[in-house]
Coordinates of N, CA and C in Angstrom, one line a residue:
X1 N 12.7 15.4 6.3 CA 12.4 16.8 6.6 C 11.0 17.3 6.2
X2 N 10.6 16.7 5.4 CA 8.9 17.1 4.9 C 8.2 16.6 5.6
X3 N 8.2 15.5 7.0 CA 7.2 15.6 7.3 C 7.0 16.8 8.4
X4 N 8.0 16.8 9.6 CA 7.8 17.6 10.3 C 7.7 19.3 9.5
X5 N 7.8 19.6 8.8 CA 7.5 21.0 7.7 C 6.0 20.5 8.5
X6 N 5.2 19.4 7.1 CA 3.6 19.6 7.0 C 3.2 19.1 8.4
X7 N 4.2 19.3 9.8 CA 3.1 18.7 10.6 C 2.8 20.4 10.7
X8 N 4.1 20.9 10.8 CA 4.1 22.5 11.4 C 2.9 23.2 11.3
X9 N 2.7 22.9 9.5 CA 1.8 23.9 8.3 C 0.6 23.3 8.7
X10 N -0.1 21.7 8.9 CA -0.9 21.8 9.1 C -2.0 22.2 10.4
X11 N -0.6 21.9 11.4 CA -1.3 22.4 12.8 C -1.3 23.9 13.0
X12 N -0.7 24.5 11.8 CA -1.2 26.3 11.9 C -2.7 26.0 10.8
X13 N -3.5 25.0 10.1 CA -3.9 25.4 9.4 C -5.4 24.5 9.9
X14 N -4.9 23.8 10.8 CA -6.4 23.5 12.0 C -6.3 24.2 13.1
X15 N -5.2 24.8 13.4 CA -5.2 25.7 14.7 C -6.4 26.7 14.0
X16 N -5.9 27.5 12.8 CA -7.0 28.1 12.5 C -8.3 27.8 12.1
X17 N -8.1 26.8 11.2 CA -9.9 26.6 11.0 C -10.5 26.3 12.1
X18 N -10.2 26.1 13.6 CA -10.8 25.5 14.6 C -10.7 27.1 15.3
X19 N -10.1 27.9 15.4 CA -10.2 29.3 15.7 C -11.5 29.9 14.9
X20 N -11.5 29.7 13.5 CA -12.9 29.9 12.6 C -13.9 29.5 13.6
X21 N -14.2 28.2 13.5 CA -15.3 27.4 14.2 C -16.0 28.1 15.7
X22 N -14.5 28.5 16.2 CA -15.3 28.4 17.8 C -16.2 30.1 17.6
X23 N -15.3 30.6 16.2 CA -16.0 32.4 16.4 C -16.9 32.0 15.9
X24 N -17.7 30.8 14.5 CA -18.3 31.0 14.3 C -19.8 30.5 15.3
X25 N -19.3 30.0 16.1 CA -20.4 29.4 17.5 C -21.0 30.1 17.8
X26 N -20.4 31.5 18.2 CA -21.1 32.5 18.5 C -22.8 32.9 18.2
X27 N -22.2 32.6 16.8 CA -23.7 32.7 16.1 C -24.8 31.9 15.7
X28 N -26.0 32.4 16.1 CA -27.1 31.9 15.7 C -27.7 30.7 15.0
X29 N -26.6 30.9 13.9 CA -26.9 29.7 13.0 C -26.1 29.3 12.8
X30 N -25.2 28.3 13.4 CA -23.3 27.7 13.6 C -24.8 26.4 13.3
X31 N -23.8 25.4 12.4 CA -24.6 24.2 12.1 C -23.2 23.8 11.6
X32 N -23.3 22.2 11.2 CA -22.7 21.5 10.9 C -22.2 21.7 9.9
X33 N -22.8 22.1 8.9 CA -22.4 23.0 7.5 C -21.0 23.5 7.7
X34 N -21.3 24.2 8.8 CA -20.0 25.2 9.0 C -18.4 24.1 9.3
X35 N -18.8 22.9 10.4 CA -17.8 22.5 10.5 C -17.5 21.7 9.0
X36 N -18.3 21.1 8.3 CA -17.8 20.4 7.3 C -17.1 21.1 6.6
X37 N -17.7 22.3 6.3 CA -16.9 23.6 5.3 C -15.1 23.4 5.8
X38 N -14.8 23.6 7.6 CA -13.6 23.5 7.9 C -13.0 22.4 8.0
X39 N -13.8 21.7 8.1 CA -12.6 20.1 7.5 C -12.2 20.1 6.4
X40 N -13.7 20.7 5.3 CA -13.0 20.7 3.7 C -11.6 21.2 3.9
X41 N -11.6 22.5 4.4 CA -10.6 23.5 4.1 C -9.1 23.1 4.6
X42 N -9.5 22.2 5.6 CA -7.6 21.3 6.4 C -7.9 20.4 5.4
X43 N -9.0 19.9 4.6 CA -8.4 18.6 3.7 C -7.4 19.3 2.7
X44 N -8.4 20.3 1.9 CA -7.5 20.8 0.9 C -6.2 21.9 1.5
X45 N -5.8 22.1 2.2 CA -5.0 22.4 2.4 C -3.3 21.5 2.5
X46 N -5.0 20.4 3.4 CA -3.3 18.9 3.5 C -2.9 18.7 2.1
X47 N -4.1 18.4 1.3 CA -3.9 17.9 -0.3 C -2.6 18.8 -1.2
X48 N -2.6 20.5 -0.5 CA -1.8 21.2 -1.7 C -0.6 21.0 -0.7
X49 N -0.2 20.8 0.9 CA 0.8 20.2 1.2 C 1.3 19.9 0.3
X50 N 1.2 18.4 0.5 CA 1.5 17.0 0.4 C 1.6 16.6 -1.1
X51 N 1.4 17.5 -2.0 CA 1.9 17.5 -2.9 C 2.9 18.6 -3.2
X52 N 3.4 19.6 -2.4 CA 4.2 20.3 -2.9 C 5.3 19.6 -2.0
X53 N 5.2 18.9 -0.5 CA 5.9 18.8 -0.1 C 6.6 17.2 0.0
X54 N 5.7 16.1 -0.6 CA 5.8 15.0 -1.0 C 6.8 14.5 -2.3
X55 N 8.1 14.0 -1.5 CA 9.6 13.7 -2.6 C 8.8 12.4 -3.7
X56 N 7.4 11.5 -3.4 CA 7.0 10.5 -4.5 C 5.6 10.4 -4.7
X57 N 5.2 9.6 -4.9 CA 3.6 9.5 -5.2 C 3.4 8.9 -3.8
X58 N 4.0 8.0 -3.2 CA 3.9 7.4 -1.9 C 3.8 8.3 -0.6
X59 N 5.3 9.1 -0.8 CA 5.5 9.9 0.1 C 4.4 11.4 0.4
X60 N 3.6 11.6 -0.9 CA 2.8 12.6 -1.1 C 1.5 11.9 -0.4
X61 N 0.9 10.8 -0.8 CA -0.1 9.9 -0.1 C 0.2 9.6 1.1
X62 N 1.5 9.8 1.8 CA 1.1 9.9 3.5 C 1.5 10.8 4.1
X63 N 1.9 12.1 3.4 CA 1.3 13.1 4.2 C -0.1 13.4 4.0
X64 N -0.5 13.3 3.0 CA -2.3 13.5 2.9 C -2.8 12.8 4.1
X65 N -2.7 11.3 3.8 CA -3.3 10.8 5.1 C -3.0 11.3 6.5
X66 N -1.7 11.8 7.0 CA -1.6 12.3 8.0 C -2.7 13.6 8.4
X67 N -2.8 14.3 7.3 CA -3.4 15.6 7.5 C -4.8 14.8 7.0
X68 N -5.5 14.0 6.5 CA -7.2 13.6 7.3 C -7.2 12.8 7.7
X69 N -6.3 12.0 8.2 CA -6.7 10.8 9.9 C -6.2 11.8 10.7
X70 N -5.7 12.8 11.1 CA -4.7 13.5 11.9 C -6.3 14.8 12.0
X71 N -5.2 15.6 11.4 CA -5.8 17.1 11.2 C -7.4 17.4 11.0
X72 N -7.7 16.5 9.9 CA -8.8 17.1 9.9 C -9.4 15.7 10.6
X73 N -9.5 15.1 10.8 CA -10.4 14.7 12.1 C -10.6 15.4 13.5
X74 N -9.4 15.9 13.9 CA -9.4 16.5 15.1 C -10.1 18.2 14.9
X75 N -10.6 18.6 13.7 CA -11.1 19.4 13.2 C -12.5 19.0 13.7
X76 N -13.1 18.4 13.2 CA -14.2 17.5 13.3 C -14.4 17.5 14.9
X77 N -13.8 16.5 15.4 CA -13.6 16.9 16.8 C -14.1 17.8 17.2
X78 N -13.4 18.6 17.2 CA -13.6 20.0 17.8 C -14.9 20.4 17.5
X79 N -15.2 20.5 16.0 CA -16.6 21.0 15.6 C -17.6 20.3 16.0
X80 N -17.2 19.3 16.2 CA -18.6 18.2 16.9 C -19.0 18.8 18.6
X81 N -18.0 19.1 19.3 CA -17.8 19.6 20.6 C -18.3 21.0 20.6
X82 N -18.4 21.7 19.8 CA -19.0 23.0 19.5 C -20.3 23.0 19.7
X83 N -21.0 21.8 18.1 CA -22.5 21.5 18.2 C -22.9 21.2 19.2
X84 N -22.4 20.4 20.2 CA -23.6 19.4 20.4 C -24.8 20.0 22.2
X85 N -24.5 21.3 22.3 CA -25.2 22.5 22.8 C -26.2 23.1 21.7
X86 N -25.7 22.8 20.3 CA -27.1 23.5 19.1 C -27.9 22.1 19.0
X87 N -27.1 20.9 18.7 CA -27.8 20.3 18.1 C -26.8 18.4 18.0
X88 N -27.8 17.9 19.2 CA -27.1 16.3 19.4 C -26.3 15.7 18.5
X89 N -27.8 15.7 17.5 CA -27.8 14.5 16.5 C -26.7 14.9 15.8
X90 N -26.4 16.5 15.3 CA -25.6 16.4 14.1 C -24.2 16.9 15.0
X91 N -23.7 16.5 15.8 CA -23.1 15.9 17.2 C -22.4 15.4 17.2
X92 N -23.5 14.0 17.0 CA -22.9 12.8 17.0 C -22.9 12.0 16.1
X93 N -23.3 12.6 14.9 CA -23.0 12.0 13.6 C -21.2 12.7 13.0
X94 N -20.7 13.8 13.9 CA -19.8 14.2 13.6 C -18.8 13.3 13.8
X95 N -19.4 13.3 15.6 CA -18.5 12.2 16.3 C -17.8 10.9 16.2
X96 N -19.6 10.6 15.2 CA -19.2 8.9 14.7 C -18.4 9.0 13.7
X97 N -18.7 10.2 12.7 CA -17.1 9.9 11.8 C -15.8 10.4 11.9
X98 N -15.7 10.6 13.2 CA -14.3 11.5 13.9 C -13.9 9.8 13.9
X99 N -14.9 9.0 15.0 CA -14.5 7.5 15.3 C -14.3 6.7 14.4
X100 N -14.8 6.5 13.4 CA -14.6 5.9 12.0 C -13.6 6.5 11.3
X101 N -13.1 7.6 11.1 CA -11.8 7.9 10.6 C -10.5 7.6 11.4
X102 N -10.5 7.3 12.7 CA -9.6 7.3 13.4 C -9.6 5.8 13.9
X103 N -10.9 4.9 13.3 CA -10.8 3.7 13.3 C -9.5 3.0 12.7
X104 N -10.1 3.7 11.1 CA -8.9 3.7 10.0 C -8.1 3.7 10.0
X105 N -7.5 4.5 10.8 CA -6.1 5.5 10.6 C -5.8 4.2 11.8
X106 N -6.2 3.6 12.6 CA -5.3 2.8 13.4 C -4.8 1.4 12.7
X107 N -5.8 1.4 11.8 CA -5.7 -0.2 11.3 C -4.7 0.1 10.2
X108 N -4.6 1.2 9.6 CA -3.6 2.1 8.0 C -2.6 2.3 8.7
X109 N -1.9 2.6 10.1 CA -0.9 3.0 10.8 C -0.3 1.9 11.3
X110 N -1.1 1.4 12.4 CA -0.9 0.3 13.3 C -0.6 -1.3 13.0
X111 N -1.6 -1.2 12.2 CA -1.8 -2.5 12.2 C -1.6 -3.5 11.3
X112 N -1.8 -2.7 10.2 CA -2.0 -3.4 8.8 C 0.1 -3.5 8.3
X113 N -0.1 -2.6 8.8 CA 1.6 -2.4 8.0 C 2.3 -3.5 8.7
X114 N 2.5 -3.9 9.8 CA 3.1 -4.7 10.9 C 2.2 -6.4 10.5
X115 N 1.0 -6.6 10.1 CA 0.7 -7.7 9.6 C 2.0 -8.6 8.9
X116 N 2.2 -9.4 9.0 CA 2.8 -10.2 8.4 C 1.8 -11.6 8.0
X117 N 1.7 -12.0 6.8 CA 0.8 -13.3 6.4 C 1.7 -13.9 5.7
X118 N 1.9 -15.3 6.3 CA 2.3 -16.4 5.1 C 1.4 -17.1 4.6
X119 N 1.5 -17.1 2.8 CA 0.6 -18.5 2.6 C 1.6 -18.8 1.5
X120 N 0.6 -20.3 2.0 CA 1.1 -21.5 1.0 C 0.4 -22.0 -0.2
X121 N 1.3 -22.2 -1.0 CA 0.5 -23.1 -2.2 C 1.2 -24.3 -2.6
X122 N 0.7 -25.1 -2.8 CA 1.1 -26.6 -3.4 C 1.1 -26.2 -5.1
X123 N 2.3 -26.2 -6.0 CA 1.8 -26.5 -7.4 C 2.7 -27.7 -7.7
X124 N 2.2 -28.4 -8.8 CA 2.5 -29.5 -9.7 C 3.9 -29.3 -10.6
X125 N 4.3 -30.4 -10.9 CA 4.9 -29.9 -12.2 C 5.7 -31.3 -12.3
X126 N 5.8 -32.2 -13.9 CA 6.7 -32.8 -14.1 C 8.1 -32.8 -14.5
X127 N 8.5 -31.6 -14.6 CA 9.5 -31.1 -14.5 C 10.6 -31.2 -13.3
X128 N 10.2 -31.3 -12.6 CA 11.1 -31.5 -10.9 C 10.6 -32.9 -10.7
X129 N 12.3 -33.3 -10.4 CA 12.4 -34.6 -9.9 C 12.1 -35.4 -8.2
X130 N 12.0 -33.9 -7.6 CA 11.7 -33.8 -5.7 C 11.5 -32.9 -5.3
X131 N 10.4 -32.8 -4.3 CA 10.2 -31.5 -4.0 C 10.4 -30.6 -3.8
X132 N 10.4 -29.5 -4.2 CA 11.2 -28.3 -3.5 C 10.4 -27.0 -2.8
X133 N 11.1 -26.3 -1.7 CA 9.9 -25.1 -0.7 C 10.9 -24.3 -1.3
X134 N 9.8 -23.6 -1.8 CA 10.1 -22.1 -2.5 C 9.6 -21.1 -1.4
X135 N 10.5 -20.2 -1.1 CA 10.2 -18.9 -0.5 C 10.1 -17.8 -1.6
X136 N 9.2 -17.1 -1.7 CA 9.0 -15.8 -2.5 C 8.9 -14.5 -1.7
X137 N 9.5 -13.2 -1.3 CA 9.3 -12.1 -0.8 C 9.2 -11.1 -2.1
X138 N 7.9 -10.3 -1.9 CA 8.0 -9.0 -2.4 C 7.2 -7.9 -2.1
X139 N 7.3 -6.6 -2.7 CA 6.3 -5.6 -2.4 C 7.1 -5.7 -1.0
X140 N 8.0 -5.0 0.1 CA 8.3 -4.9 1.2 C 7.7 -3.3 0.9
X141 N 8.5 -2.6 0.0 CA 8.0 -1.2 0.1 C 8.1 -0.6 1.3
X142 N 9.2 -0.1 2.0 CA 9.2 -0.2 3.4 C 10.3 1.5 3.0
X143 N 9.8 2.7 4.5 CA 11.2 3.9 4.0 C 11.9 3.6 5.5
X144 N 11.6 2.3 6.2 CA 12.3 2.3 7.5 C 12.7 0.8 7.8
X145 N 13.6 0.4 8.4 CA 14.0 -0.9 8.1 C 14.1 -1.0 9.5
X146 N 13.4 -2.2 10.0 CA 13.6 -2.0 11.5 C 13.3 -3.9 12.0
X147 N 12.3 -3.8 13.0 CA 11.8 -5.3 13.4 C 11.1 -5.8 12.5
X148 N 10.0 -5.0 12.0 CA 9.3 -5.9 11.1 C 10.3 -6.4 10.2
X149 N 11.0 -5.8 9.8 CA 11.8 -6.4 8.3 C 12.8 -7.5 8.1
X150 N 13.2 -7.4 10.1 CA 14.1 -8.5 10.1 C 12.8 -9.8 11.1
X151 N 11.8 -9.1 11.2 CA 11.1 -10.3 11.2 C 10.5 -11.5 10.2
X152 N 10.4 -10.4 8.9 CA 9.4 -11.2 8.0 C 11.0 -11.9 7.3
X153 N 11.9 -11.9 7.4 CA 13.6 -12.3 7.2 C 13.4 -13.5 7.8
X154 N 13.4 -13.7 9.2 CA 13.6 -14.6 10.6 C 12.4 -15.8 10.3
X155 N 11.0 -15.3 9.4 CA 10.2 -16.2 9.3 C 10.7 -16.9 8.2
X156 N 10.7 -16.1 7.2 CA 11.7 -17.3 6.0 C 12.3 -18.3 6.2
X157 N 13.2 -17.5 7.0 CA 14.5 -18.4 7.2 C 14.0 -19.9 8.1
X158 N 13.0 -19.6 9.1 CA 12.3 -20.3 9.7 C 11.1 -21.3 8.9
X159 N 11.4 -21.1 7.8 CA 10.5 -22.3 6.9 C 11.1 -23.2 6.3
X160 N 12.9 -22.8 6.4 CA 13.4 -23.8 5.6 C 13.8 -24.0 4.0
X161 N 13.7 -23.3 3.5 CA 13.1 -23.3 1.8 C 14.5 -23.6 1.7
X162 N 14.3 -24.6 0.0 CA 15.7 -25.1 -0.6 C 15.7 -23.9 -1.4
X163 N 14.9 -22.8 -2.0 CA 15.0 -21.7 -2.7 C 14.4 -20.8 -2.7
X164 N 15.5 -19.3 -2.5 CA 14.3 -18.2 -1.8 C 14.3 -17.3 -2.9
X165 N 13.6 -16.4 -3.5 CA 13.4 -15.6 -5.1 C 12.7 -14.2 -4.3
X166 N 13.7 -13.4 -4.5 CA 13.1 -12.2 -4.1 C 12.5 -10.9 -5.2
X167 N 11.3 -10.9 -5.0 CA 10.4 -10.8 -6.7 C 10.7 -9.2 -6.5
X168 N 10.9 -8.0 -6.0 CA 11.6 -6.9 -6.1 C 10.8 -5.6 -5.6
X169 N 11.1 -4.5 -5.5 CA 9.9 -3.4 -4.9 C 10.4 -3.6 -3.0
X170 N 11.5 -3.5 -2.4 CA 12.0 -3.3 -1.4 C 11.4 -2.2 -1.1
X171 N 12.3 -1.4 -1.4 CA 12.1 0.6 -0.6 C 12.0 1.6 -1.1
X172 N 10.7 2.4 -0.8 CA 10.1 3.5 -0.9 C 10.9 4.6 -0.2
X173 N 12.5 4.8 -0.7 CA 13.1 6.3 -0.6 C 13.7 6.5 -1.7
X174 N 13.2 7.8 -2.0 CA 14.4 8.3 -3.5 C 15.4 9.7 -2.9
X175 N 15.4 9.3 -1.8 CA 16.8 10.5 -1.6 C 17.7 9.0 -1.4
X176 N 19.0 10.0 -2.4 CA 20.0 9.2 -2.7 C 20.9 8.4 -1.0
X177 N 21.1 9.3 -0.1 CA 21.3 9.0 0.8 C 20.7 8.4 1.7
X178 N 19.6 8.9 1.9 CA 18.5 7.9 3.3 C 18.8 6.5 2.4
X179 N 18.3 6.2 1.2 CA 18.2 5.0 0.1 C 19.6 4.0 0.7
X180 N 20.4 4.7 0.7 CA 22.0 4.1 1.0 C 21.9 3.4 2.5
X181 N 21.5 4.5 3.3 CA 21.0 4.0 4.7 C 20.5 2.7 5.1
X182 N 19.5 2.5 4.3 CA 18.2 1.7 4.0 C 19.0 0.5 3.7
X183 N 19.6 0.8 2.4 CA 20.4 -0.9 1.6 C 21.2 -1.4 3.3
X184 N 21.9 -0.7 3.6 CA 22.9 -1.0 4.5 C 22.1 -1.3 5.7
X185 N 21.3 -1.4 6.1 CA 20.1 -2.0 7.2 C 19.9 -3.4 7.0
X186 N 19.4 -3.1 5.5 CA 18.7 -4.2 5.0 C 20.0 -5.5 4.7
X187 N 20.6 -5.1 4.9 CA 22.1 -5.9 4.4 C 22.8 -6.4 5.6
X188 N 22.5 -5.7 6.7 CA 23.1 -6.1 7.6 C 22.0 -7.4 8.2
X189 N 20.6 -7.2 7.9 CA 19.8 -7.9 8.5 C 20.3 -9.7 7.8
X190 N 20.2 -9.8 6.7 CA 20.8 -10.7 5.9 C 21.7 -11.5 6.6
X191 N 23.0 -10.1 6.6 CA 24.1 -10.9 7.2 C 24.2 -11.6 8.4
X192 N 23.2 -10.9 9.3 CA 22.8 -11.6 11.0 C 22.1 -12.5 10.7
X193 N 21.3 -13.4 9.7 CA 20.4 -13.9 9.8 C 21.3 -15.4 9.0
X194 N 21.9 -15.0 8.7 CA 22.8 -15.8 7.5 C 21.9 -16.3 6.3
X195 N 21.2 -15.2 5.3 CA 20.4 -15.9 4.9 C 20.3 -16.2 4.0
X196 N 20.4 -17.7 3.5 CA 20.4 -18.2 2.5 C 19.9 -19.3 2.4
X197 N 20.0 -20.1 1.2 CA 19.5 -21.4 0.8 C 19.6 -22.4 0.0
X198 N 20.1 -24.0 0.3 CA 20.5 -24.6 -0.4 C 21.0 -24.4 -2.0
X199 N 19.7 -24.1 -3.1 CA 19.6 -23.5 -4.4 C 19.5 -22.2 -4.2
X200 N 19.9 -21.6 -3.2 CA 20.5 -20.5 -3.9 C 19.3 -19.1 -3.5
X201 N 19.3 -17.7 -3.2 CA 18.7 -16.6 -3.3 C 18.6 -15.7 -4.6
X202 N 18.0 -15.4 -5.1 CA 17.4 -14.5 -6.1 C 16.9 -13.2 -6.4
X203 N 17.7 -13.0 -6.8 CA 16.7 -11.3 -6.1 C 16.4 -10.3 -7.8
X204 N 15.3 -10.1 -8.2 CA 15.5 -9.1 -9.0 C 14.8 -7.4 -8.6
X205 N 14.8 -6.3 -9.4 CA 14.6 -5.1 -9.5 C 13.2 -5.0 -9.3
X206 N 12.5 -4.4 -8.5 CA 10.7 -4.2 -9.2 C 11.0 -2.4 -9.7
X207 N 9.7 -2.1 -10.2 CA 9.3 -0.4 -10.3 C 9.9 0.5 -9.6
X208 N 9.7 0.1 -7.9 CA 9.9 1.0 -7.4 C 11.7 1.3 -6.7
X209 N 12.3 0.3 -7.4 CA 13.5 -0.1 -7.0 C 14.7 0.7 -8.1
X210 N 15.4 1.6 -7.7 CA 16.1 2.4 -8.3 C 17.6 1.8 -8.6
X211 N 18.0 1.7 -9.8 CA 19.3 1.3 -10.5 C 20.7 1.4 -9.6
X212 N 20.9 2.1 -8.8 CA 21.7 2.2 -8.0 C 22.0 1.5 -7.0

């Protein structure tokens, strides 16, 4: 429910600063100044969102981000679209960091999160009598259980390992119910996947993993 709230609040709160901007075009001396002033004002505005309206430290850090890869870039935008009848250069220096923020926000959105990387390490030990493939998952940190989750599952399982150790820090929801939701996703994915292994699966608690 909080995000659609801060999308509401913030698109009343660049609707306005971009209402500011275009009155303040009018005048004489409308300079870049002015638009930076209105991006400040959608940043800090996202910032007192997104903390009043953010249920964790996580959930507060992506409404922020929404409101400056989002809001206040398209601020910028706009104000850049204003200038560049006063003045190219500071135009298209707007521009470039309209494109550079929204570079970001594709690789923070898109891209990065759906990455999946396996690596490997070889260690030693006289201790073991035969080799054994150890799978390790952690840090999933995920508030949605979907393809990625039963994909980074399907690659595991696809390596074979005589033992898999799940080092902890699953999912980033603290409402008691969506949380319930989530286990039960994540449980069913398991069960489809049949996933297990010779010696056995492992799982303990991290930080962000709640007792329940």
């Amino acid at each position: 429910m909080a995000t659609p709230i801060y999308f509401i609040a913030m698109t009343i709160a660049a609707s306005t600063a971009c209402w500011v901007l275009s009155r303040a075009a009018r005048e004489p001396d409308f300079s870049a100044r002015d638009c930076n002033w209105a991006c400040v004002a959608v940043l800090a505005l996202g910032g007192l969102f997104a903390v009043g309206l953010g249920e964790n430290g996580f959930g507060t850090m992506r409404l922020f981000c929404y409101g400056l890869f989002g809001f206040a870039a398209l601020t910028v935008c706009y104000g850049a679209w204003l200038l560049h009848r006063r003045s190219h250069r500071a135009a298209l220096l707007l521009a470039i960091a309209c494109v550079a923020l929204e570079a970001v926000a594709v690789d923070a959105f898109l891209i990065e999160p759906r990455w999946l990387e396996v690596t490997y390490q070889t260690l030693a030990s006289d201790k073991l009598s035969r080799p054994i493939r150890l799978a390790i998952i952690a840090d999933l940190q995920t508030d949605r259980i979907g393809g990625y989750e039963r994909g980074v599952m399907t690659r595991v399982m696809a390596e074979q390992p005589d033992l898999i150790v799940m080092a902890g820090d699953y999912l980033q929801e603290y409402n008691s119910r969506r949380r319930a939701k989530l286990r039960s996703k994540l449980r069913a994915i398991f069960k489809d996947l049949d996933f297990r292994a010779p010696l056995g699966v492992y799982a303990v608690g991290g930080n962000a993993d709640l007792p329940d």
